[in-house]
mmCIF file of N, CA, C and O in Angstrom:
data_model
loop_
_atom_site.group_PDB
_atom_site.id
_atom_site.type_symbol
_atom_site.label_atom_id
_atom_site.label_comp_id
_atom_site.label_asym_id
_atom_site.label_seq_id
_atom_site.Cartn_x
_atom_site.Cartn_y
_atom_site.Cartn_z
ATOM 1 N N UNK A 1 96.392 -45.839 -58.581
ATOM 2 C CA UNK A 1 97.101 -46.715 -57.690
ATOM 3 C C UNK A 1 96.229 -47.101 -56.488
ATOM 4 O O UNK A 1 96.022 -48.280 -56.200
ATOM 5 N N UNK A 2 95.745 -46.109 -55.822
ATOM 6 C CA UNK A 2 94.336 -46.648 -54.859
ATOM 7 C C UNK A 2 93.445 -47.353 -55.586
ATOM 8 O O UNK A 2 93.079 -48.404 -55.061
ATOM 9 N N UNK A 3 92.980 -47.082 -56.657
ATOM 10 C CA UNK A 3 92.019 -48.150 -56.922
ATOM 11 C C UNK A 3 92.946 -49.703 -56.879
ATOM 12 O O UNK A 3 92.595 -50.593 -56.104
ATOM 13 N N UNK A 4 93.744 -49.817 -57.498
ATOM 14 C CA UNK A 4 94.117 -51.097 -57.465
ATOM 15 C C UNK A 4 94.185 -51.890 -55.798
ATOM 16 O O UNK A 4 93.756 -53.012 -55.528
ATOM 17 N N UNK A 5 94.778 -51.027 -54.961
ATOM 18 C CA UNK A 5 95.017 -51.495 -53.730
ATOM 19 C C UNK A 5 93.347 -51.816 -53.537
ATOM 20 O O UNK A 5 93.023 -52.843 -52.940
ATOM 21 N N UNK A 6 92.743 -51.279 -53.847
ATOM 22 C CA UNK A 6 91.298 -51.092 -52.751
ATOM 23 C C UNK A 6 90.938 -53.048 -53.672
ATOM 24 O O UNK A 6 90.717 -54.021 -52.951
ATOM 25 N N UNK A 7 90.966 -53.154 -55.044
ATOM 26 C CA UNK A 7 90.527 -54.145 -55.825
ATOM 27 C C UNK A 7 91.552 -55.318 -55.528
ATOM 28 O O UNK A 7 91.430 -56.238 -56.337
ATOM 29 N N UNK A 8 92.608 -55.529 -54.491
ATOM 30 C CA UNK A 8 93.756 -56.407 -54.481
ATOM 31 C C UNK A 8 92.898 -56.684 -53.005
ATOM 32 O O UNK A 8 92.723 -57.887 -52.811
ATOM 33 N N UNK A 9 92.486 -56.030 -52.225
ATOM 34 C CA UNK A 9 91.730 -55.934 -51.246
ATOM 35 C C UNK A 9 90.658 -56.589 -51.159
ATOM 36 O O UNK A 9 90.544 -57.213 -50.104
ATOM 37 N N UNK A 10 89.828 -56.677 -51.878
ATOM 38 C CA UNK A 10 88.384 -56.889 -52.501
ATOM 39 C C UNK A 10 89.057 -58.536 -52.847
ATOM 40 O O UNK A 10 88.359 -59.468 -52.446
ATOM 41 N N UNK A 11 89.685 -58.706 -53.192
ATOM 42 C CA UNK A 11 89.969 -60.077 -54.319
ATOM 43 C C UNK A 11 90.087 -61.064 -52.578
ATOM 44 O O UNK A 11 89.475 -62.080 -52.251
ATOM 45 N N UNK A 12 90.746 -60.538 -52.064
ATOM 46 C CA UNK A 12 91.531 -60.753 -51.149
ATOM 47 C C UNK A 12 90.144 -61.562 -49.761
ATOM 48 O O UNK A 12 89.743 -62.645 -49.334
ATOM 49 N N UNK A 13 90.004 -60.529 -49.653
ATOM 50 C CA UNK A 13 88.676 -60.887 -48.876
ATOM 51 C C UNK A 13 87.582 -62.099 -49.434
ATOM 52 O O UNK A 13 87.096 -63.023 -48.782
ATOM 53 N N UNK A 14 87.392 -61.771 -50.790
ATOM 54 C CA UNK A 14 86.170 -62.526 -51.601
ATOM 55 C C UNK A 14 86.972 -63.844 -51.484
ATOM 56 O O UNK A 14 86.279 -64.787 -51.101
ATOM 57 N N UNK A 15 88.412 -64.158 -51.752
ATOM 58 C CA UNK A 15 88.888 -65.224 -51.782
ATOM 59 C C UNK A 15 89.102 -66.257 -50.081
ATOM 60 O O UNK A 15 89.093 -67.478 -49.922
ATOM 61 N N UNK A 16 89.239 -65.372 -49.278
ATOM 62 C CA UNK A 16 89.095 -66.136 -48.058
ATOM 63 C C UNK A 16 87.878 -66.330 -47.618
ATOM 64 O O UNK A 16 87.756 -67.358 -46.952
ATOM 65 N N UNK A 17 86.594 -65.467 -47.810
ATOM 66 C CA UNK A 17 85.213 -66.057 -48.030
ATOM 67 C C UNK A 17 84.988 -67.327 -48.723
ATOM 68 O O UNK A 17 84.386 -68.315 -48.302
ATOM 69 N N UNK A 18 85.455 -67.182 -49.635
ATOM 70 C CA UNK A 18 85.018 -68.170 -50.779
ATOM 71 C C UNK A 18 85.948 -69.780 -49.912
ATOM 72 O O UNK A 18 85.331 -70.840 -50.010
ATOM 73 N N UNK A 19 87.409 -69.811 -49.110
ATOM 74 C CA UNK A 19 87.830 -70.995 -48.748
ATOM 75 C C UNK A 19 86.983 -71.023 -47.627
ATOM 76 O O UNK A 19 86.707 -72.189 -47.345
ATOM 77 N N UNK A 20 86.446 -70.180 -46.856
ATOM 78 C CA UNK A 20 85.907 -70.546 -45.633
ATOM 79 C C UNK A 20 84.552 -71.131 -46.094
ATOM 80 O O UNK A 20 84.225 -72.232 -45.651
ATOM 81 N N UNK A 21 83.933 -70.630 -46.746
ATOM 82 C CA UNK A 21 82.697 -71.379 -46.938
ATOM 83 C C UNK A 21 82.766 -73.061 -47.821
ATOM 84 O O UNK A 21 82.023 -74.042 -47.784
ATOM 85 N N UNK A 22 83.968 -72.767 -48.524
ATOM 86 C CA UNK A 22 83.911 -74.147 -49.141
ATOM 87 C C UNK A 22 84.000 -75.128 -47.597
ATOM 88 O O UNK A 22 83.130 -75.904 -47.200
ATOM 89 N N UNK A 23 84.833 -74.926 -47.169
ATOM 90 C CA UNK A 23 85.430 -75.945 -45.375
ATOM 91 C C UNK A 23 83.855 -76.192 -44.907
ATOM 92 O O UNK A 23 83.437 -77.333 -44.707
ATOM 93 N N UNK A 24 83.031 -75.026 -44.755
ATOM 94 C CA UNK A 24 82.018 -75.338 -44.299
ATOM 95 C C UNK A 24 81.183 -76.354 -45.042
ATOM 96 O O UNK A 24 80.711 -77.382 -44.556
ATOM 97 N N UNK A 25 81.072 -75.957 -46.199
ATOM 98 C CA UNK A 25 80.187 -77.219 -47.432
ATOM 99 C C UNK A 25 80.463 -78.380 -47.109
ATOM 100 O O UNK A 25 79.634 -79.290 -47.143
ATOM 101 N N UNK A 26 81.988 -78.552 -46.653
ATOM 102 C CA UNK A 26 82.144 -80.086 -46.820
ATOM 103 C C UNK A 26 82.168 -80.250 -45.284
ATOM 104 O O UNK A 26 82.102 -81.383 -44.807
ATOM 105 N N UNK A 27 82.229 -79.516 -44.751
ATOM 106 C CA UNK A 27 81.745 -79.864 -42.876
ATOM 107 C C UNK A 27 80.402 -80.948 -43.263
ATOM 108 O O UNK A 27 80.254 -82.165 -43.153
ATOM 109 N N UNK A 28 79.676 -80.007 -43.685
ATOM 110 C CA UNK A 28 78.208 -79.833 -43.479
ATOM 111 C C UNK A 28 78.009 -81.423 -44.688
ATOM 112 O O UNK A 28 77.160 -82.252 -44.361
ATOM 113 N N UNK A 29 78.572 -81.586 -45.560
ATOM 114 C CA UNK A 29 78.465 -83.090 -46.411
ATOM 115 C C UNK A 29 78.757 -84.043 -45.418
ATOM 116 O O UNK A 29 77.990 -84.953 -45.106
ATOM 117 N N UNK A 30 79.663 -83.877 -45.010
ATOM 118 C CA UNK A 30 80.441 -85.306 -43.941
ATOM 119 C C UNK A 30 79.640 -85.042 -42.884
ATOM 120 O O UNK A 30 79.479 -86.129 -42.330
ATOM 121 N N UNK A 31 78.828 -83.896 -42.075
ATOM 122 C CA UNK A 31 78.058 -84.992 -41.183
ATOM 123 C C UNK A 31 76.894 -85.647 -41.453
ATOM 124 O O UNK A 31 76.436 -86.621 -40.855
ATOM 125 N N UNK A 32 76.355 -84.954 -42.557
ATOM 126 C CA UNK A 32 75.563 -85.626 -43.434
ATOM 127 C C UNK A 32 75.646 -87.032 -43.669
ATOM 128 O O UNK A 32 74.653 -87.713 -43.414
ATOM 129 N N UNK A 33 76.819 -87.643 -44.177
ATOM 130 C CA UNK A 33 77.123 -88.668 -44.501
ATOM 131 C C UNK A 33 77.297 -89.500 -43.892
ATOM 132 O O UNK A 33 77.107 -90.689 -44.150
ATOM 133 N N UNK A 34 78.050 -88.586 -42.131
ATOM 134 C CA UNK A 34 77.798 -89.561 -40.948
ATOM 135 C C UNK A 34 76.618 -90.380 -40.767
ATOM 136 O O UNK A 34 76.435 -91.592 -40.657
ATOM 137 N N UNK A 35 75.782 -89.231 -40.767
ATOM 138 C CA UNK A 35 74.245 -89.246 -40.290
ATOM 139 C C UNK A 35 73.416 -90.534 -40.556
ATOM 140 O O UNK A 35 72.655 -91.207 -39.861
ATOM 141 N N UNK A 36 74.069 -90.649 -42.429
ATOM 142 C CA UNK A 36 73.350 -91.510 -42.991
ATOM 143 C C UNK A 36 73.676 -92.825 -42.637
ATOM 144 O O UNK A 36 72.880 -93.740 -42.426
ATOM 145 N N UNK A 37 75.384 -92.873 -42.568
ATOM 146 C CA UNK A 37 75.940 -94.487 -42.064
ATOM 147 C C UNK A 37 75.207 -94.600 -40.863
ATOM 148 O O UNK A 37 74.405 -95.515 -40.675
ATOM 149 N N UNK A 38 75.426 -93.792 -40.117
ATOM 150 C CA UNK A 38 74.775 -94.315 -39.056
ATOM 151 C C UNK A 38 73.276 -94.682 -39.180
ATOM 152 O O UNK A 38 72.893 -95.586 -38.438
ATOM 153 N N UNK A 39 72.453 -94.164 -39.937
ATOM 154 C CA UNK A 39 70.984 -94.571 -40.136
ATOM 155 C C UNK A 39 70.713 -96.128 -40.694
ATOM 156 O O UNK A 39 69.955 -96.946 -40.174
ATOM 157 N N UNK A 40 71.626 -96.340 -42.023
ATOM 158 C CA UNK A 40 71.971 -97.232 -42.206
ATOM 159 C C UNK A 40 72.353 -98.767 -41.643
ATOM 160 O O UNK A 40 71.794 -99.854 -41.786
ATOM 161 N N UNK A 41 73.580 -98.341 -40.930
ATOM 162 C CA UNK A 41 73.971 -99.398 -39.927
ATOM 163 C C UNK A 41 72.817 -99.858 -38.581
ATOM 164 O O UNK A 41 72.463 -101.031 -38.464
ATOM 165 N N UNK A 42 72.529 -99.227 -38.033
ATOM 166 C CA UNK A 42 71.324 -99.228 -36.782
ATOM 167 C C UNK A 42 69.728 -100.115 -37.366
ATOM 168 O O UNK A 42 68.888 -100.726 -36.705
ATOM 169 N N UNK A 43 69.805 -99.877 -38.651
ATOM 170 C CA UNK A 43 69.268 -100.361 -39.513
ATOM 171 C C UNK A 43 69.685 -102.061 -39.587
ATOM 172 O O UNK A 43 69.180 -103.005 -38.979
ATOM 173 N N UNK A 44 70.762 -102.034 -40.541
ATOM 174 C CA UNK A 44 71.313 -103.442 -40.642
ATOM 175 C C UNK A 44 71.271 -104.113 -39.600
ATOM 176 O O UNK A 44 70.368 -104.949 -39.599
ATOM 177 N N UNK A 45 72.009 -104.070 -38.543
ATOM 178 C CA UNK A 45 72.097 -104.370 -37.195
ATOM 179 C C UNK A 45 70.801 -104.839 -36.534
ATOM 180 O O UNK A 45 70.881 -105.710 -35.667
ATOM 181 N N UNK A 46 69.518 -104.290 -36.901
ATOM 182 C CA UNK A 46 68.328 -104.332 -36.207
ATOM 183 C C UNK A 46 67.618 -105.344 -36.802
ATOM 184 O O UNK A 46 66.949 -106.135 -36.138
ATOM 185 N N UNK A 47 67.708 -105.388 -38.022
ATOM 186 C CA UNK A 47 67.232 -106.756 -38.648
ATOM 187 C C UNK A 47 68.085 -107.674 -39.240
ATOM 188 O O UNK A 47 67.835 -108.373 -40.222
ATOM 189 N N UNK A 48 69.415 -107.622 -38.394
ATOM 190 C CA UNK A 48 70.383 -108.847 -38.324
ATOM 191 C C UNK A 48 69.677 -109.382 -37.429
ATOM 192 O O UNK A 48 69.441 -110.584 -37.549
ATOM 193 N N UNK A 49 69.152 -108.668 -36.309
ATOM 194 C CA UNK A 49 69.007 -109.135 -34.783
ATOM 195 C C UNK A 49 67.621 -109.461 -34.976
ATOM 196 O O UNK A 49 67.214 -110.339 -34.215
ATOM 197 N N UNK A 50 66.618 -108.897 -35.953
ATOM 198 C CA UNK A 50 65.139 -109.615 -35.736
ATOM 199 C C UNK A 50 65.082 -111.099 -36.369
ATOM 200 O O UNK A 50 64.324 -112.005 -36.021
ATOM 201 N N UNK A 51 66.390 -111.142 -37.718
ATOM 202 C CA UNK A 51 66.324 -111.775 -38.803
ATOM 203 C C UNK A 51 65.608 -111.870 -39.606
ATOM 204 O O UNK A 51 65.245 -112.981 -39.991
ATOM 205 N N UNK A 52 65.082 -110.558 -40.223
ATOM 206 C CA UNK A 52 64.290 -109.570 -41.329
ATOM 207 C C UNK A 52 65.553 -110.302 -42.163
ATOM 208 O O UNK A 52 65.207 -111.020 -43.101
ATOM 209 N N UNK A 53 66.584 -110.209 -41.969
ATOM 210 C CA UNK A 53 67.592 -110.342 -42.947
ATOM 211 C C UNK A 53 68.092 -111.700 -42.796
ATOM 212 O O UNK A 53 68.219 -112.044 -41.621
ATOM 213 N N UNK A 54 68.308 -112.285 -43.394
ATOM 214 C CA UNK A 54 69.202 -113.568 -43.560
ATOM 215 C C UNK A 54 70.714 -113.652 -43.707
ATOM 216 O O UNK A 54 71.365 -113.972 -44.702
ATOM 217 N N UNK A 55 71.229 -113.206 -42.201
ATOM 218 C CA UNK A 55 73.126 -113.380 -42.287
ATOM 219 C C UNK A 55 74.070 -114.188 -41.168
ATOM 220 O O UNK A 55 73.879 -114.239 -39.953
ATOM 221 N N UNK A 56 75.074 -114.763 -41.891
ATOM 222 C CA UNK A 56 76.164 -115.558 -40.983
ATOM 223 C C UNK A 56 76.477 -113.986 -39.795
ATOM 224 O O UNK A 56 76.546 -114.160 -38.578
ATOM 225 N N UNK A 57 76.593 -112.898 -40.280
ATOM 226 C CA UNK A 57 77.491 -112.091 -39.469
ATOM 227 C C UNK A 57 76.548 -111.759 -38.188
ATOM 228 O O UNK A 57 75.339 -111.830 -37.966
ATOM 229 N N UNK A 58 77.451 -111.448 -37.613
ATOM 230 C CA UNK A 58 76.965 -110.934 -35.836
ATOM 231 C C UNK A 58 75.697 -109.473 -36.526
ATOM 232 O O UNK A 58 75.422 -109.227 -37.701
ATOM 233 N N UNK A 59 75.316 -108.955 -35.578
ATOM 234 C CA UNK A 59 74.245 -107.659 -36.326
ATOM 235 C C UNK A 59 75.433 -106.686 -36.146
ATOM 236 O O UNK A 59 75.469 -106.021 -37.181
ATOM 237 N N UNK A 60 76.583 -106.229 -35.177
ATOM 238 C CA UNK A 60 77.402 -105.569 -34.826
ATOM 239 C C UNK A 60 78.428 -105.318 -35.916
ATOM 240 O O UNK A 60 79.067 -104.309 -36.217
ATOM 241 N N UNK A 61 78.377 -106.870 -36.544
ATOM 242 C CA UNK A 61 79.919 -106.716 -37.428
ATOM 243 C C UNK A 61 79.021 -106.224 -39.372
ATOM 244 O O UNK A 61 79.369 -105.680 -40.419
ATOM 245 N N UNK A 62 77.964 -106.784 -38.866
ATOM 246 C CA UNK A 62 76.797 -106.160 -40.299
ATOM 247 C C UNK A 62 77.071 -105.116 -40.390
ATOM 248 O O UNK A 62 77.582 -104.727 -41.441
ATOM 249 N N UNK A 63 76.759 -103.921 -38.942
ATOM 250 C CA UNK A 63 76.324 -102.861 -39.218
ATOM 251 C C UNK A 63 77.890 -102.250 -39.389
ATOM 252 O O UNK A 63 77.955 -101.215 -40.053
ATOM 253 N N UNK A 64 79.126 -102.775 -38.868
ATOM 254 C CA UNK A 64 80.391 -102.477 -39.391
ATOM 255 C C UNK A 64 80.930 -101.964 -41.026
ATOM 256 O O UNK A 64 81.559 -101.057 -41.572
ATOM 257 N N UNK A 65 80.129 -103.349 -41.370
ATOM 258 C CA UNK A 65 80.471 -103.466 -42.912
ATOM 259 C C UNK A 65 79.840 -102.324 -43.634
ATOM 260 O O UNK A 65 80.509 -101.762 -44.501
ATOM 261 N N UNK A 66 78.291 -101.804 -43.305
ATOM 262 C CA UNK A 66 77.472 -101.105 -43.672
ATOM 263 C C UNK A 66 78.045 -99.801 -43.838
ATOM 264 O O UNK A 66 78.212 -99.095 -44.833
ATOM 265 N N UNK A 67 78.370 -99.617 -42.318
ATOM 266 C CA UNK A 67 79.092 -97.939 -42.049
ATOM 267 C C UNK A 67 80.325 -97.718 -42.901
ATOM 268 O O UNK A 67 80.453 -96.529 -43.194
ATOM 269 N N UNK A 68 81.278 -98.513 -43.391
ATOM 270 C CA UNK A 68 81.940 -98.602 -43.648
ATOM 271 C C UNK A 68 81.852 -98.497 -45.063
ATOM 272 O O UNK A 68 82.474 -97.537 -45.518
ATOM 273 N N UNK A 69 81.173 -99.308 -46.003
ATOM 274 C CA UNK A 69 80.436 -99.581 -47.344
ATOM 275 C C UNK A 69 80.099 -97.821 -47.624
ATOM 276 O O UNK A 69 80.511 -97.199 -48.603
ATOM 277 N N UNK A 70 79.336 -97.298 -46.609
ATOM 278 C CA UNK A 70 78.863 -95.463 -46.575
ATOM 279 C C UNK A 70 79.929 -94.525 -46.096
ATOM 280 O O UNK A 70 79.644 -93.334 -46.221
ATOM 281 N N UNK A 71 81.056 -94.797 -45.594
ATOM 282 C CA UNK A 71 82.220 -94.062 -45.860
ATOM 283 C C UNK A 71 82.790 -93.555 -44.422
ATOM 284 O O UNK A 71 83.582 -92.649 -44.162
ATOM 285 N N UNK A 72 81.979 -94.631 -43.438
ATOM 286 C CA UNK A 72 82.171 -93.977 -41.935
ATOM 287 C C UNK A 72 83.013 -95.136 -41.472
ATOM 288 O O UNK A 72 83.347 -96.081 -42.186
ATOM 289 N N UNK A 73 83.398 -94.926 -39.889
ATOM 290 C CA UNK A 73 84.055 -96.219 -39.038
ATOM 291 C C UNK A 73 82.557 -96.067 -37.828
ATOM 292 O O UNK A 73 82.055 -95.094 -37.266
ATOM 293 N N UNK A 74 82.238 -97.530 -37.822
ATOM 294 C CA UNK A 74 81.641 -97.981 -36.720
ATOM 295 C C UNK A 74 82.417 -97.974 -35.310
ATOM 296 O O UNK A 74 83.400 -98.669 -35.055
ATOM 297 N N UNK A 75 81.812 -97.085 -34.465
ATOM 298 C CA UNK A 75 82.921 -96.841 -33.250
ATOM 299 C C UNK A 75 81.759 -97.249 -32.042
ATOM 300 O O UNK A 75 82.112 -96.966 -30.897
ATOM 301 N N UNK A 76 80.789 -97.708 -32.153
ATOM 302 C CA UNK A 76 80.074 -98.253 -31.231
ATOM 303 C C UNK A 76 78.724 -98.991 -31.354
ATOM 304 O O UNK A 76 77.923 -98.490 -32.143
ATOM 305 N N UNK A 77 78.387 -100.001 -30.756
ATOM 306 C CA UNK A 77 77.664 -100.667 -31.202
ATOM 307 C C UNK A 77 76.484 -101.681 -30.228
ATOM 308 O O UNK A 77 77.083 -102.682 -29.834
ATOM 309 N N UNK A 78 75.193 -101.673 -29.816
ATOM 310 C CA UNK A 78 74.864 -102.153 -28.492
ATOM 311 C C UNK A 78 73.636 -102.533 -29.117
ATOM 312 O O UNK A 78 73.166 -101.871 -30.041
ATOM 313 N N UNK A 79 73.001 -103.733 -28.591
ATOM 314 C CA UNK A 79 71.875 -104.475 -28.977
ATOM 315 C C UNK A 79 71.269 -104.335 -27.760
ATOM 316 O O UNK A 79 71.851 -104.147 -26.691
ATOM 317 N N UNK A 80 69.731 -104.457 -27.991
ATOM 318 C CA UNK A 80 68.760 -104.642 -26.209
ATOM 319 C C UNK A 80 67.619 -105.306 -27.542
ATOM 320 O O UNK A 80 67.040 -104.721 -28.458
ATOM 321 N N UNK A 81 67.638 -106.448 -27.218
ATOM 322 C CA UNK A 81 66.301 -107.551 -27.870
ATOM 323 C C UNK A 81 67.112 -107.071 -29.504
ATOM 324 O O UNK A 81 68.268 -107.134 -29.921
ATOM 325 N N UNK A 82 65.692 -106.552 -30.123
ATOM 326 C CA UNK A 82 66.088 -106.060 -31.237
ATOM 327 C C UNK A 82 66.144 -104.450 -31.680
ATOM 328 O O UNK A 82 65.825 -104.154 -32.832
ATOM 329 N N UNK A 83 66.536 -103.475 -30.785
ATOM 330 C CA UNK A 83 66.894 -102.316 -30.907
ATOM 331 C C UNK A 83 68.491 -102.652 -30.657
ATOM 332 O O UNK A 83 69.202 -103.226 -29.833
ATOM 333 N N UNK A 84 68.618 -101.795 -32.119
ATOM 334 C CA UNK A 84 69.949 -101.945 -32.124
ATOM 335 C C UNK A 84 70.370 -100.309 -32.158
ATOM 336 O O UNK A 84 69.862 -99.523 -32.957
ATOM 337 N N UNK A 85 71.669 -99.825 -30.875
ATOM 338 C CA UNK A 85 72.055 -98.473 -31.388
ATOM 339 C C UNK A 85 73.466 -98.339 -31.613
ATOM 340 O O UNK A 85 74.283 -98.636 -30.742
ATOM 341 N N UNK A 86 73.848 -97.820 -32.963
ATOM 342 C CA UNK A 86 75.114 -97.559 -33.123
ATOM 343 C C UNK A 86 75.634 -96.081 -33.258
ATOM 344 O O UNK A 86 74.976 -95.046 -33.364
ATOM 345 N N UNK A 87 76.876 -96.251 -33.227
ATOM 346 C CA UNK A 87 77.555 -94.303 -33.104
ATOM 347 C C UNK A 87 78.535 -95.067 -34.180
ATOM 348 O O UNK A 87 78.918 -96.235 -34.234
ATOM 349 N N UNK A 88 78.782 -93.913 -35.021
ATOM 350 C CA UNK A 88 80.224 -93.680 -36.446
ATOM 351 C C UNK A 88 80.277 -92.104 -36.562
ATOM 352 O O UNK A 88 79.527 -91.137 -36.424
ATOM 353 N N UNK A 89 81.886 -92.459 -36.972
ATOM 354 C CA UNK A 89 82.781 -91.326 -37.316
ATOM 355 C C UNK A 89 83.183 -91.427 -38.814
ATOM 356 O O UNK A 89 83.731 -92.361 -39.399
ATOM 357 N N UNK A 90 82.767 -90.219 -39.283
ATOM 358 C CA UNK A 90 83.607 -89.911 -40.437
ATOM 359 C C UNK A 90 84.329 -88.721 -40.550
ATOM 360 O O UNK A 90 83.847 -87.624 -40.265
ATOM 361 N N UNK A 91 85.652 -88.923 -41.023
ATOM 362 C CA UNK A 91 86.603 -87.829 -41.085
ATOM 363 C C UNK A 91 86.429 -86.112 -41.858
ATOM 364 O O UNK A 91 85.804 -86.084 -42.918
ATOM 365 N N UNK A 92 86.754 -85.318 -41.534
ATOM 366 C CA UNK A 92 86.322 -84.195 -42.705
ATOM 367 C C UNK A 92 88.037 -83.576 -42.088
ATOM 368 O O UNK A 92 88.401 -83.340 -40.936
ATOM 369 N N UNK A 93 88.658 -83.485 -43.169
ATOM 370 C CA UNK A 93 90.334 -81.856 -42.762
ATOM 371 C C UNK A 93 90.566 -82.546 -41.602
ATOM 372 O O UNK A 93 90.687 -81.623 -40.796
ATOM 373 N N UNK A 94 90.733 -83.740 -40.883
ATOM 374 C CA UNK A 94 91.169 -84.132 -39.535
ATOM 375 C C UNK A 94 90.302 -83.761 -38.662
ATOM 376 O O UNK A 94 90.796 -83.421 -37.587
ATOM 377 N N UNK A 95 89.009 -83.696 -38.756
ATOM 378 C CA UNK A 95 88.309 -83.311 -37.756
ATOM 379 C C UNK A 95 86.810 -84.645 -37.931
ATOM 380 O O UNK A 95 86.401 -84.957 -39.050
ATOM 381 N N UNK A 96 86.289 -85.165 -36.819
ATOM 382 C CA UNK A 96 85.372 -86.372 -37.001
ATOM 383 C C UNK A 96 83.823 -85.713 -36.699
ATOM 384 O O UNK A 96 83.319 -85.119 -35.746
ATOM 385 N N UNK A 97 83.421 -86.091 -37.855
ATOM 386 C CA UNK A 97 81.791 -85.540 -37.429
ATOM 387 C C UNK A 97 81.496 -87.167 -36.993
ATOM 388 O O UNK A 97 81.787 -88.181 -37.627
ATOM 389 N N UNK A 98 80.757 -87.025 -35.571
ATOM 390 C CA UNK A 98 80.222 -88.308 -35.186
ATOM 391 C C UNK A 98 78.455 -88.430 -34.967
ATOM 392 O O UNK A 98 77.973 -87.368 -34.573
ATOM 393 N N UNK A 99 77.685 -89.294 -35.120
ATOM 394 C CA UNK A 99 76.527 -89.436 -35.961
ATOM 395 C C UNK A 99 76.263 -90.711 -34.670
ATOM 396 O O UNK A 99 77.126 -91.548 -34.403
ATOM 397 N N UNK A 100 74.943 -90.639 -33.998
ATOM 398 C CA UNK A 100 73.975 -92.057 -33.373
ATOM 399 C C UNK A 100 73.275 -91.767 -34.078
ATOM 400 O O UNK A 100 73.090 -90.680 -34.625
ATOM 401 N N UNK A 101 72.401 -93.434 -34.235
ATOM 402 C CA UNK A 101 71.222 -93.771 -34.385
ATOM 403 C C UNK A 101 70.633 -95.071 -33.713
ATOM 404 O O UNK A 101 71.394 -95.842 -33.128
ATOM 405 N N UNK A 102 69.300 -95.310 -33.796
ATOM 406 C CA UNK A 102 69.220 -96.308 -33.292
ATOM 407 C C UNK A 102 67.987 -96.514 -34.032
ATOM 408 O O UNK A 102 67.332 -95.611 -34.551
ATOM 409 N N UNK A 103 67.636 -98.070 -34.057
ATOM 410 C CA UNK A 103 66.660 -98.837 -34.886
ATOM 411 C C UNK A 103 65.772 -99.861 -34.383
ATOM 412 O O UNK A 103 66.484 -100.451 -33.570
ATOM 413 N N UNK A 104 64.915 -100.287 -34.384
ATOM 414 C CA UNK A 104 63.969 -101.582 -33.771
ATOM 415 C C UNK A 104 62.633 -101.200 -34.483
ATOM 416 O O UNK A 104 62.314 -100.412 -35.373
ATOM 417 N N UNK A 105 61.904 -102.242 -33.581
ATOM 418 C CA UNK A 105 60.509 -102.082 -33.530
ATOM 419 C C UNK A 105 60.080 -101.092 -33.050
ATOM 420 O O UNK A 105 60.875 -100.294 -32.554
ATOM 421 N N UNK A 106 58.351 -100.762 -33.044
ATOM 422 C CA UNK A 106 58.310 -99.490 -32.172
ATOM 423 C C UNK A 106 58.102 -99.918 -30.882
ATOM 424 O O UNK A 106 57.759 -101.029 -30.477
ATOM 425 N N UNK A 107 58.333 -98.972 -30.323
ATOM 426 C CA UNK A 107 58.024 -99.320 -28.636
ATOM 427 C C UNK A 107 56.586 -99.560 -28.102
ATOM 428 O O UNK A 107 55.534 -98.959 -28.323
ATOM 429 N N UNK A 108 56.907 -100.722 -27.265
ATOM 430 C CA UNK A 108 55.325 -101.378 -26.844
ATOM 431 C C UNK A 108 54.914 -102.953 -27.680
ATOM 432 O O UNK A 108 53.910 -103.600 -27.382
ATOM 433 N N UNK A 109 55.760 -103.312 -28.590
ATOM 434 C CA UNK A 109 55.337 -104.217 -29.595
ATOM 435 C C UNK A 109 57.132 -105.061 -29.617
ATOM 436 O O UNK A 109 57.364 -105.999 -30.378
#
């Protein structure tokens, strides 16, 4: 009868390990994924604004579509010449991993 308790115990533990680390996996995917919209978008945005790219849309509402297309919301968005920097949120369990980047030329040029 102790052994069983001690092995109902054991199960017990291994199993709330096992949900806590999954929460973390997918923490750790979604800011990932932030990361990337945002790399992405700051991107788009930057050669909306050099016109590397050829588009009707603003570089702001580009890099919208972009973040969005990668699974995030564009929650900010600011041009200076052609550095473009944006911030996105993507959701994980109700909680927002949020992600900047920013894109241009290099500096000096």
């Amino acid at each position: 009868m102790a052994g069983t308790a001690v092995a109902a115990g054991v199960l017990v533990v291994a199993a709330a390990l096992s949900l806590g680390l999954a929460a973390v996996g997918g923490a750790a995917v979604t800011a990932q994924r932030a990361a990337g919209a945002a790399d992405a978008a700051a991107l788009a945005a930057a050669d909306a604004a050099s016109g590397a790219v050829a588009t009707a849309a603003e570089p702001c509402a580009l890099a919208g579509r972009v973040a969005e297309a990668a699974g995030a919301v564009l929650t900010a968005c600011s041009l200076e010449g052609f550095v473009a920097t944006v911030e996105v949120q993507a959701a994980y369990a109700g909680l927002a991993a949020v992600s900047r980047a920013r894109a241009g030329p290099p500096e000096g040029q």
